[in-house]
mmCIF file of C-alpha atoms in Angstrom:
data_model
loop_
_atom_site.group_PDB
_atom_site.id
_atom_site.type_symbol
_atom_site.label_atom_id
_atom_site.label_comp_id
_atom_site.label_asym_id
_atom_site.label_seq_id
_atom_site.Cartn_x
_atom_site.Cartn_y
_atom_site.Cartn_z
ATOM 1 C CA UNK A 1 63.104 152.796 105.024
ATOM 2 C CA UNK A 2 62.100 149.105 104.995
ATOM 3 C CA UNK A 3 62.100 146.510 102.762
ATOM 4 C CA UNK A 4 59.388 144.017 102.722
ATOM 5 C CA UNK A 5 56.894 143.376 105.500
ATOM 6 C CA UNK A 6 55.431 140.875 106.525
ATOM 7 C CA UNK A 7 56.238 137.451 108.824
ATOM 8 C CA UNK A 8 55.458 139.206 112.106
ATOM 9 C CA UNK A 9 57.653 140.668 114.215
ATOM 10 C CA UNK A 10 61.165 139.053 115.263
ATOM 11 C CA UNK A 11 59.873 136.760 118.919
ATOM 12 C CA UNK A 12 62.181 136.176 121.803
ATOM 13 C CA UNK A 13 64.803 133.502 120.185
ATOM 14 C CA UNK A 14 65.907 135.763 117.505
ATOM 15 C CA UNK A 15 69.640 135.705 117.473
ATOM 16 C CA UNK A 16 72.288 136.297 114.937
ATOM 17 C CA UNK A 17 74.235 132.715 116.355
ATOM 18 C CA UNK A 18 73.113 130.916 113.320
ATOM 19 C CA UNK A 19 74.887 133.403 110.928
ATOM 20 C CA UNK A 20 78.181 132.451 112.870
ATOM 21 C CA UNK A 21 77.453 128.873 113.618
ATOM 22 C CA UNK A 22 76.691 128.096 109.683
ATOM 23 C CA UNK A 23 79.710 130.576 108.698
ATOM 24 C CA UNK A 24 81.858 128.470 110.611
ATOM 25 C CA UNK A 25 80.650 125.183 108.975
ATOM 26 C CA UNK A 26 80.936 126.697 105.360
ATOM 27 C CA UNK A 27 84.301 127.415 105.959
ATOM 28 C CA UNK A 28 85.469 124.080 107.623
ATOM 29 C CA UNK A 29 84.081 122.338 104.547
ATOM 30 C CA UNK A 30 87.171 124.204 102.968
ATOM 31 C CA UNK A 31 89.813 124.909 104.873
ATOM 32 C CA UNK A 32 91.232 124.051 108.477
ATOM 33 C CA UNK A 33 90.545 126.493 111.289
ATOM 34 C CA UNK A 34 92.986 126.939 114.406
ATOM 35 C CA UNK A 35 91.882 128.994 117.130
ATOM 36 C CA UNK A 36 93.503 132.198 116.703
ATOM 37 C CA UNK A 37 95.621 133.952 119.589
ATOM 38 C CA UNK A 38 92.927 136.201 120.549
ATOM 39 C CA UNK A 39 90.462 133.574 121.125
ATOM 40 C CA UNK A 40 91.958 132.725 124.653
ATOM 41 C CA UNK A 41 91.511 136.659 125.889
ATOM 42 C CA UNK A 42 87.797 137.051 124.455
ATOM 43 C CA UNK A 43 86.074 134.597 124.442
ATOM 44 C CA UNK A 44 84.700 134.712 127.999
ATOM 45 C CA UNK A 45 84.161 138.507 128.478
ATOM 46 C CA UNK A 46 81.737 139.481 130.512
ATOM 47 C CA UNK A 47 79.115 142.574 130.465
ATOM 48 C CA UNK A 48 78.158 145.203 133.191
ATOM 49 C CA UNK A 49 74.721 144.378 132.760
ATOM 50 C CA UNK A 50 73.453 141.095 133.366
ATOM 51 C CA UNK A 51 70.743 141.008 130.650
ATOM 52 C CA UNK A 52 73.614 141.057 128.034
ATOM 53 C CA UNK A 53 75.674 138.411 126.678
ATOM 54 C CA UNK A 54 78.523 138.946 124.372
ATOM 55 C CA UNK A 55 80.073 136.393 122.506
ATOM 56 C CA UNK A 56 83.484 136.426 120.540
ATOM 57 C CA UNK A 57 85.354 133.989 118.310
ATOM 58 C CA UNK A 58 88.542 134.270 116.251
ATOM 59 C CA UNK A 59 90.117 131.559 114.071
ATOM 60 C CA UNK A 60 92.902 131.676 111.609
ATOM 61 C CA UNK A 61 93.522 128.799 108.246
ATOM 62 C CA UNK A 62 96.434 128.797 105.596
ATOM 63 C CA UNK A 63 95.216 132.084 103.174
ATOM 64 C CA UNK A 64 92.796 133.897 106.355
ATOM 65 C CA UNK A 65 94.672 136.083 109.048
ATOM 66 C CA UNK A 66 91.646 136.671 111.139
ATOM 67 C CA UNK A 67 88.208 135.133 111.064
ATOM 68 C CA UNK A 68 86.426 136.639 113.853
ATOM 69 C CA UNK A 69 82.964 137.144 114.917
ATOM 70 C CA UNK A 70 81.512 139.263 118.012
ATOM 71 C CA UNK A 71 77.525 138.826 118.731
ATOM 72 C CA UNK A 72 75.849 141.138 121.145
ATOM 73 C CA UNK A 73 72.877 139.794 122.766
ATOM 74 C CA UNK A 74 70.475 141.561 124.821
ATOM 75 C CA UNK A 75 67.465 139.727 126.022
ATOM 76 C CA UNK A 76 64.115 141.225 124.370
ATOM 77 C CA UNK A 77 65.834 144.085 123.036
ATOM 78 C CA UNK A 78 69.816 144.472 121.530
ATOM 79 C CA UNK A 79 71.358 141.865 119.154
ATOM 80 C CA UNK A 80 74.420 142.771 117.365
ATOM 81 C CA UNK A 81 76.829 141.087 115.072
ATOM 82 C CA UNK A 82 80.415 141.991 113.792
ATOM 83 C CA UNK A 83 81.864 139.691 111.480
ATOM 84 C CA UNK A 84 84.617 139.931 109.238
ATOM 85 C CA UNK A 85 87.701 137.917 107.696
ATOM 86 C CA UNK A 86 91.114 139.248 106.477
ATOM 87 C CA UNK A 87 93.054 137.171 104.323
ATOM 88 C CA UNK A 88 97.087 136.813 104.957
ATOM 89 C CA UNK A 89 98.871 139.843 103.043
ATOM 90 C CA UNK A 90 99.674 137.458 100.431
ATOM 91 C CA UNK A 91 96.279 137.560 99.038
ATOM 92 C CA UNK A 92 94.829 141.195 97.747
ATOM 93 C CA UNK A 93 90.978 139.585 98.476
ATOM 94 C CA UNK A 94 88.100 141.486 99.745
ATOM 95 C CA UNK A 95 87.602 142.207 103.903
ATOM 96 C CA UNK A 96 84.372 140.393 103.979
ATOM 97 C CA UNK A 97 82.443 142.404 106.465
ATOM 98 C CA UNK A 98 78.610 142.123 107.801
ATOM 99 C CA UNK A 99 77.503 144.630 110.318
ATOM 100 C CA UNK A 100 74.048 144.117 111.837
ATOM 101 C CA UNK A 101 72.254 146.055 114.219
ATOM 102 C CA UNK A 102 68.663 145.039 115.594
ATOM 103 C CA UNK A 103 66.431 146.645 118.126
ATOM 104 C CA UNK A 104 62.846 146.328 118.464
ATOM 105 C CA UNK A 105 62.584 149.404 116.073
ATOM 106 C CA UNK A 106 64.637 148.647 113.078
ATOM 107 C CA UNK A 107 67.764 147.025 111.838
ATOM 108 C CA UNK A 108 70.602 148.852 110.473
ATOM 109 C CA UNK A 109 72.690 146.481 108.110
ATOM 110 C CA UNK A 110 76.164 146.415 105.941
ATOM 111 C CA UNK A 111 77.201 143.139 104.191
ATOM 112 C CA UNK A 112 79.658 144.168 101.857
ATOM 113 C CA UNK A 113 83.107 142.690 100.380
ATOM 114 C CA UNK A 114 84.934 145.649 101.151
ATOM 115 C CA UNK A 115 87.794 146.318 98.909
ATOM 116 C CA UNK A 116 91.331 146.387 99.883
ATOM 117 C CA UNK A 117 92.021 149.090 97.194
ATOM 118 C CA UNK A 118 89.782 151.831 95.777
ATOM 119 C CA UNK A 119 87.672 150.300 93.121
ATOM 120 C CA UNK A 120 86.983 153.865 91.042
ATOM 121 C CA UNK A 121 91.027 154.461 90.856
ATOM 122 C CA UNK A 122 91.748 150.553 90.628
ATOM 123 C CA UNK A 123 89.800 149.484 87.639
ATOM 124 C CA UNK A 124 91.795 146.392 87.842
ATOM 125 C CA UNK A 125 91.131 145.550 91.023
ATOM 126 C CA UNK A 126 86.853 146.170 90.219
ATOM 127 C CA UNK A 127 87.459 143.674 87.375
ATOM 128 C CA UNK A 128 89.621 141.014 89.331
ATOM 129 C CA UNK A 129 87.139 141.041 91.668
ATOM 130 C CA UNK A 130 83.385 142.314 91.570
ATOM 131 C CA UNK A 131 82.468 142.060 87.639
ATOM 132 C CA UNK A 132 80.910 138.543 87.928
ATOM 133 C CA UNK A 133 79.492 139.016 91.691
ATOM 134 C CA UNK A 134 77.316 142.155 90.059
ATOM 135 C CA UNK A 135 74.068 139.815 90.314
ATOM 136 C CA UNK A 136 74.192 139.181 93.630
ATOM 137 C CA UNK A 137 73.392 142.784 94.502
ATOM 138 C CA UNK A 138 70.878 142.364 91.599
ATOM 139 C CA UNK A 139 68.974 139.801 93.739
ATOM 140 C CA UNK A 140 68.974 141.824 96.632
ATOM 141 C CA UNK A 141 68.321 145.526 95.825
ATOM 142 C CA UNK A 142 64.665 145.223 96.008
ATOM 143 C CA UNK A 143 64.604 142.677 98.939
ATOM 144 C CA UNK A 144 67.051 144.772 100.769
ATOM 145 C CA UNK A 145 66.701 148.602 99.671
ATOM 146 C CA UNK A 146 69.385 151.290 99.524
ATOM 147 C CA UNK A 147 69.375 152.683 103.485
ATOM 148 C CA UNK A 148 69.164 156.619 102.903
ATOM 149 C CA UNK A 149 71.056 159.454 101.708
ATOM 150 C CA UNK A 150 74.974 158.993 102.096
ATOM 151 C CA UNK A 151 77.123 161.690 100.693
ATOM 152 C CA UNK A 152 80.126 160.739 98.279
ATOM 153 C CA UNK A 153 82.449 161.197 100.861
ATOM 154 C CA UNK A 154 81.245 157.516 102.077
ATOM 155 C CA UNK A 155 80.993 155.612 98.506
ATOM 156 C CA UNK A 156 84.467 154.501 98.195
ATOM 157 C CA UNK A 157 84.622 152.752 101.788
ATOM 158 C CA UNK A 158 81.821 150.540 100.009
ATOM 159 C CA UNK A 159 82.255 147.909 96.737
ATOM 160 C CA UNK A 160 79.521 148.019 94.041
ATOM 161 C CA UNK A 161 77.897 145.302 95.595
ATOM 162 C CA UNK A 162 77.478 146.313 99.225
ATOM 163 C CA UNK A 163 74.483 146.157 100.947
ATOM 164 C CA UNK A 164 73.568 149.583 102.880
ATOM 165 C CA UNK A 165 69.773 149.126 104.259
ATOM 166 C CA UNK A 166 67.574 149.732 107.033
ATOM 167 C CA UNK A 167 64.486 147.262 107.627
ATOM 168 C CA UNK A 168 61.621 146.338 109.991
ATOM 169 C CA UNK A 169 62.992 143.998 111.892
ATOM 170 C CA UNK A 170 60.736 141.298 110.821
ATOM 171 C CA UNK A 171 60.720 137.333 110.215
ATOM 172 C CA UNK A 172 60.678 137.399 106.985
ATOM 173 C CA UNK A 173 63.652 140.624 106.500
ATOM 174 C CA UNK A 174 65.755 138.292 108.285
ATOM 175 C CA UNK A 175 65.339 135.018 106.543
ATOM 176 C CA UNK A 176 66.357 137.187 103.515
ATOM 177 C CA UNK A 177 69.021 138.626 105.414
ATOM 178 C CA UNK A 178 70.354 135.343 106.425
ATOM 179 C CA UNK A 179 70.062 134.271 102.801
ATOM 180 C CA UNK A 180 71.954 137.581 101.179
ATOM 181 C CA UNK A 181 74.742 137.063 104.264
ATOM 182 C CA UNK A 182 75.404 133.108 103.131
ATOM 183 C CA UNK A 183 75.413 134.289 99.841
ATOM 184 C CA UNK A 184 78.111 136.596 100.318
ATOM 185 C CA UNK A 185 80.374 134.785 102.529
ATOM 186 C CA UNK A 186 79.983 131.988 99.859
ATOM 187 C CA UNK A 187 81.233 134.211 97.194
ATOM 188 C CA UNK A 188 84.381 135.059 99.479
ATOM 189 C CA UNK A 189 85.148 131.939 100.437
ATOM 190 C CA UNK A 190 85.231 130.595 96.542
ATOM 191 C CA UNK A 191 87.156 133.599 96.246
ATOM 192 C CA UNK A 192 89.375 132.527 98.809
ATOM 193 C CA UNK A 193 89.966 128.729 96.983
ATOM 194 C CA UNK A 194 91.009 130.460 94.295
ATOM 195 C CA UNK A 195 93.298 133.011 95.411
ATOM 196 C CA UNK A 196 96.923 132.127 94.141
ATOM 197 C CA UNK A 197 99.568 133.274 96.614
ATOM 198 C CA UNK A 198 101.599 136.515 95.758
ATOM 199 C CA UNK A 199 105.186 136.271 95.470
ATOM 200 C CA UNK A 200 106.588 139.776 94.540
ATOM 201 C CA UNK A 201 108.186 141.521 98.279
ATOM 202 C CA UNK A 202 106.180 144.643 96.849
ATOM 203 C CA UNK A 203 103.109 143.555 96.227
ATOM 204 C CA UNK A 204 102.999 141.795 99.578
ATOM 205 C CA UNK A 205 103.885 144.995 101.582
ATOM 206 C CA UNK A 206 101.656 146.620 99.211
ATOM 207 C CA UNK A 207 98.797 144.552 100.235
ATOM 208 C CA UNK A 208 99.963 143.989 103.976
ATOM 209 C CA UNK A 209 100.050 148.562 103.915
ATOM 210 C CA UNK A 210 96.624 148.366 102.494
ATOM 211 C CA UNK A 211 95.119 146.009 105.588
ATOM 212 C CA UNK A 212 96.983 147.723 107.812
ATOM 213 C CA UNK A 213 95.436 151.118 107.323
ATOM 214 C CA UNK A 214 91.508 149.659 107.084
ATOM 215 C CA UNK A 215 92.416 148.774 110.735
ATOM 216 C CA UNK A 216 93.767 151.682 111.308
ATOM 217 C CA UNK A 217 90.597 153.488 110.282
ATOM 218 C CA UNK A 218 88.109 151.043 112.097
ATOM 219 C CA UNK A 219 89.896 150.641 114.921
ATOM 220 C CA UNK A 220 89.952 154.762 115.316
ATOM 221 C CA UNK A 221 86.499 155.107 113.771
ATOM 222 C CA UNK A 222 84.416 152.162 114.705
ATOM 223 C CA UNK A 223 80.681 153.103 115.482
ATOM 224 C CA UNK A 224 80.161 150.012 117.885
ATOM 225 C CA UNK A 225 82.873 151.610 120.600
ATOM 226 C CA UNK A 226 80.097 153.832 122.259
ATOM 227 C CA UNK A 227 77.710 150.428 123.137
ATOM 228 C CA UNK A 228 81.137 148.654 123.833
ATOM 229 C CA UNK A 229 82.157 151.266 126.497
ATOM 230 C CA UNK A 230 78.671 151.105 128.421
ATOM 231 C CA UNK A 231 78.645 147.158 128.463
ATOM 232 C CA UNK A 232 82.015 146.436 129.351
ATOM 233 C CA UNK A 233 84.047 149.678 130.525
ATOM 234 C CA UNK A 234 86.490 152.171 128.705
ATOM 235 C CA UNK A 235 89.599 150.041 129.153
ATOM 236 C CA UNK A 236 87.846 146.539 127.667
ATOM 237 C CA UNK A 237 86.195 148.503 124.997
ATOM 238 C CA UNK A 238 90.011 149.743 123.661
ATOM 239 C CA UNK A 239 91.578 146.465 124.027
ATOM 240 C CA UNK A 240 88.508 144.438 122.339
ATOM 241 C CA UNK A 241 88.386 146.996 119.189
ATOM 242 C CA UNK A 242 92.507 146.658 118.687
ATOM 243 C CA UNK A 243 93.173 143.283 119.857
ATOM 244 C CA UNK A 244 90.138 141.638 118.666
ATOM 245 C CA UNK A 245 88.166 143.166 116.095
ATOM 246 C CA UNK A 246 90.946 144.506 113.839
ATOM 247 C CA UNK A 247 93.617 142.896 115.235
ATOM 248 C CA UNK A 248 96.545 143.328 112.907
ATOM 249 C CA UNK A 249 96.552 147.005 113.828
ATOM 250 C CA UNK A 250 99.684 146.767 116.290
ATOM 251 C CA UNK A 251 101.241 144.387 114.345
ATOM 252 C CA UNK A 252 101.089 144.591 110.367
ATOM 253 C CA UNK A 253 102.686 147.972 110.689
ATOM 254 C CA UNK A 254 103.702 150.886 112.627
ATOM 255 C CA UNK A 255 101.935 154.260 111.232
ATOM 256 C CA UNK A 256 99.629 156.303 113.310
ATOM 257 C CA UNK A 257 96.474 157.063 112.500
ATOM 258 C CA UNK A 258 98.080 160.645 111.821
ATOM 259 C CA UNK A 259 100.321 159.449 109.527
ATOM 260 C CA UNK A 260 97.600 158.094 107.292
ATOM 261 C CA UNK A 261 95.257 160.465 107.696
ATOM 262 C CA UNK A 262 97.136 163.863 108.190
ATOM 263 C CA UNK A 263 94.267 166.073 107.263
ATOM 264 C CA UNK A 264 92.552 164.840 110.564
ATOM 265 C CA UNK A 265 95.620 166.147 112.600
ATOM 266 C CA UNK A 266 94.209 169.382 115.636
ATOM 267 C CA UNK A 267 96.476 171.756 116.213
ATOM 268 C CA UNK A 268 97.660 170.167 119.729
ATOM 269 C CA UNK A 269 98.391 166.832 117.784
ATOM 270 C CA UNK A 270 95.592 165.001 118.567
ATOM 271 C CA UNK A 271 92.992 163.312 116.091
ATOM 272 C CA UNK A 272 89.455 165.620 114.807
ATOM 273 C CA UNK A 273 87.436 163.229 115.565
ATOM 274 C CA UNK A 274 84.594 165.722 113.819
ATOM 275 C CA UNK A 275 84.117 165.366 109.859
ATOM 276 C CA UNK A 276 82.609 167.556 107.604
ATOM 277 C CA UNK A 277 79.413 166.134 105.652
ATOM 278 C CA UNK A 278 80.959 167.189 102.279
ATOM 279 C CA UNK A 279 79.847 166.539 98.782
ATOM 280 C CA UNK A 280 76.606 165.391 96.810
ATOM 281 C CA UNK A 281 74.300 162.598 98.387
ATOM 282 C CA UNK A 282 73.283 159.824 96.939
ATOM 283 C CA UNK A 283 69.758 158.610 97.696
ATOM 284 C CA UNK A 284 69.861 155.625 95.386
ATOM 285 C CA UNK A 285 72.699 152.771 94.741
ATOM 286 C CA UNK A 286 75.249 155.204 92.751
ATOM 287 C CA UNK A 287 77.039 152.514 90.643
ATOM 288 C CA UNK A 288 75.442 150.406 87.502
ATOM 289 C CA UNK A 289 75.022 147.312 86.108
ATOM 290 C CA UNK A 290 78.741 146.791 85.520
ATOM 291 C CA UNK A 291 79.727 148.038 89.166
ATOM 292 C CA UNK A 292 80.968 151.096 87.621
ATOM 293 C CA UNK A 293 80.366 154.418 89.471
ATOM 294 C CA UNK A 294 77.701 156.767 87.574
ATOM 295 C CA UNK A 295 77.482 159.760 90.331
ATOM 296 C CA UNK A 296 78.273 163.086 88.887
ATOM 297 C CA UNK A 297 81.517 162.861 89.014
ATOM 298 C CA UNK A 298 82.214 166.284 88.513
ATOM 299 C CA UNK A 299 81.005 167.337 91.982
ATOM 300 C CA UNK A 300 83.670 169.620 93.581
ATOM 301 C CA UNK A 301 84.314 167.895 97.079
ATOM 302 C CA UNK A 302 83.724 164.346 95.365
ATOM 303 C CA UNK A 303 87.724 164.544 94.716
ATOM 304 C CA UNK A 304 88.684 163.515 98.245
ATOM 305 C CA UNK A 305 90.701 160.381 98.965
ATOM 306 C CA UNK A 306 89.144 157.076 99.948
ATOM 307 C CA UNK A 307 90.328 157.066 103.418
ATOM 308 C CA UNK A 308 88.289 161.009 104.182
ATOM 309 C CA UNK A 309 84.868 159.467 102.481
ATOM 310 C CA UNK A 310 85.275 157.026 105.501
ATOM 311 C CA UNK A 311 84.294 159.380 107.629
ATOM 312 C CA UNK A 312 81.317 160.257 107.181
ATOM 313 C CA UNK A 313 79.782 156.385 107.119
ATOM 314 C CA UNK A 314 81.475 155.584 110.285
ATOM 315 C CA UNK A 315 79.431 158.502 111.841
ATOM 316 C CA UNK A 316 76.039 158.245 110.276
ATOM 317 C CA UNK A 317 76.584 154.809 111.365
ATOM 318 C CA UNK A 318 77.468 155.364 114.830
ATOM 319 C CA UNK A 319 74.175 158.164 114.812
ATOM 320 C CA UNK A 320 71.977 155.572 113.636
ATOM 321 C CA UNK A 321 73.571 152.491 116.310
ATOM 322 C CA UNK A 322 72.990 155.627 119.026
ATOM 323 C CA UNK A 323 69.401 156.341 118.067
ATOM 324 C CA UNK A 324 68.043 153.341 118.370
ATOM 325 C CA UNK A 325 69.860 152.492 121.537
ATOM 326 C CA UNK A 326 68.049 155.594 122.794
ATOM 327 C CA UNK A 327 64.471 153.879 120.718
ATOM 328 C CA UNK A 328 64.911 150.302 122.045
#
């Protein structure tokens, strides 16, 4: 699937640096950014292949944990980006996450607000947050098409205004894929102004539970670990994806990945990291106007928990990062 063509193929200087670099600036203009601990370790990692440049950044501010960013650049073939930012536990916002992938084939993209809590079982938290950011994804559906089939096992780890899409990777796709990712990161960071600090002990834990098992997940799940491994080694890979990228997941709380997801528990102990492709697909964006879910609801398997849907998008994603690896 692609959206629309045109503007030539991307030339030699593509890179996703000017998502971070104007990201950065956005969010200086309203708040102060330190360095964050994990800056020191990653910022000058290096690659087993010489051709390949990886660069990594991670600031904190007064209401954001972790503002990070990894970009993968591979001359004339590979760019990547990873960025995301976690508010402190005080705040219940939205993980603001963009995931793009870009070989000379295609580019496989998420930019989504991804919701702390379920936003089918927590109307509340659909209302607090996505009701007025509906016609963003109104602006982009047609520019940036629904990606393919995804079973409802997946639709949960996504808000009603994520962006799931595959495209040519063309001039003009990524001008409007620069545009959609400012756009978003806009709407989080007014979301961020306006977030009043939580004082109730609960709700804090609460929220600070909720964080901690998204890393959890990610850091067990995350589709980028296979091109990690082959550019900087087994050992680097691990330590990048739990120190780095969802850092937070040694330190906002203590559970195994077991003890959030027992239904992923072998017999010897150790984690299935297989998953069932269960329940109906979706071929289109499954929620309306309103952000409200309209899949058939009814649909036997559509039952499971949030946290088993995940599954399934972290490995079509990883199938898709793989295949056009193999392609580029």
């Amino acid at each position: 699937m692609s959206g629309g063509g045109g503007g030539g193929g991307l030339g030699a200087g593509f890179s996703y640096q000017k998502f971070v670099h104007v990201a950065l600036e956005q969010t200086r203009l309203r708040t102060a950014l330190a360095p964050h601990p994990s800056q020191e370790k990653f910022k000058f990692i290096k690659t087993n292949e010489d051709n390949t440049v990886l660069n990594a950044l991670s600031f904190s501010a007064p209401k954001i944990r972790l503002l990070r960013s990894l970009a993968i650049e591979q001359k004339n073939s590979v760019q990547v980006l990873d960025f995301a930012a976690f508010s402190e536990p005080e705040y219940d916002l939205p993980i603001f996450c963009a995931n793009a992938f870009t070989s000379p084939a295609r580019s496989i993209i998420v930019l989504d607000l991804n919701p702390l809590y379920d936003t089918t079982e927590h109307e509340d938290y659909r209302e607090k947050y996505y009701r007025n950011l509906m016609p963003h994804i109104h602006k982009y559906s047609e520019l940036l098409p629904w990606g393919g089939k995804i079973t409802g096992e997946s639709l949960r780890f996504f808000s009603p205004i994520v962006i799931w899409t595959i495209l040519e990777p063309t001039e003009a796709n990524h001008q409007v894929l620069y545009s959609a990712f400012m756009d978003y990161y806009k709407v989080w960071l007014e979301l961020m102004d306006e977030a009043v600090q939580e004082i109730s002990v609960e709700k804090i834990d609460r929220n600070r539970e909720a964080q901690h098992k998204y890393l959890t997940w990610r850091a067990e799940k995350d589709p980028g670990y296979p091109l990690l491994k082959k550019l900087i080694g087994e050992c680097a890979a691990k330590d990048l994806v739990r120190e780095f990228l969802f850092e937070g997941v040694d330190s906002l709380g203590t559970k195994p990945f077991l003890q959030y997801f027992p239904e992923y528990a072998q017999k010897d102990g150790t984690v299935n990291k297989k998953r069932s492709m269960i329940g109906k697909s979706f071929e289109s964006r499954p929620w309306d106007a309103h952000g409200r879910f309209i899949g058939d609801a009814t649909t036997s398997d559509y039952s499971f928990r949030w946290e088993e849907r995940q599954g399934w998008n972290a490995w079509r994603l990883r199938k898709l990062v793989l295949t056009a690896l193999v392609s580029a």
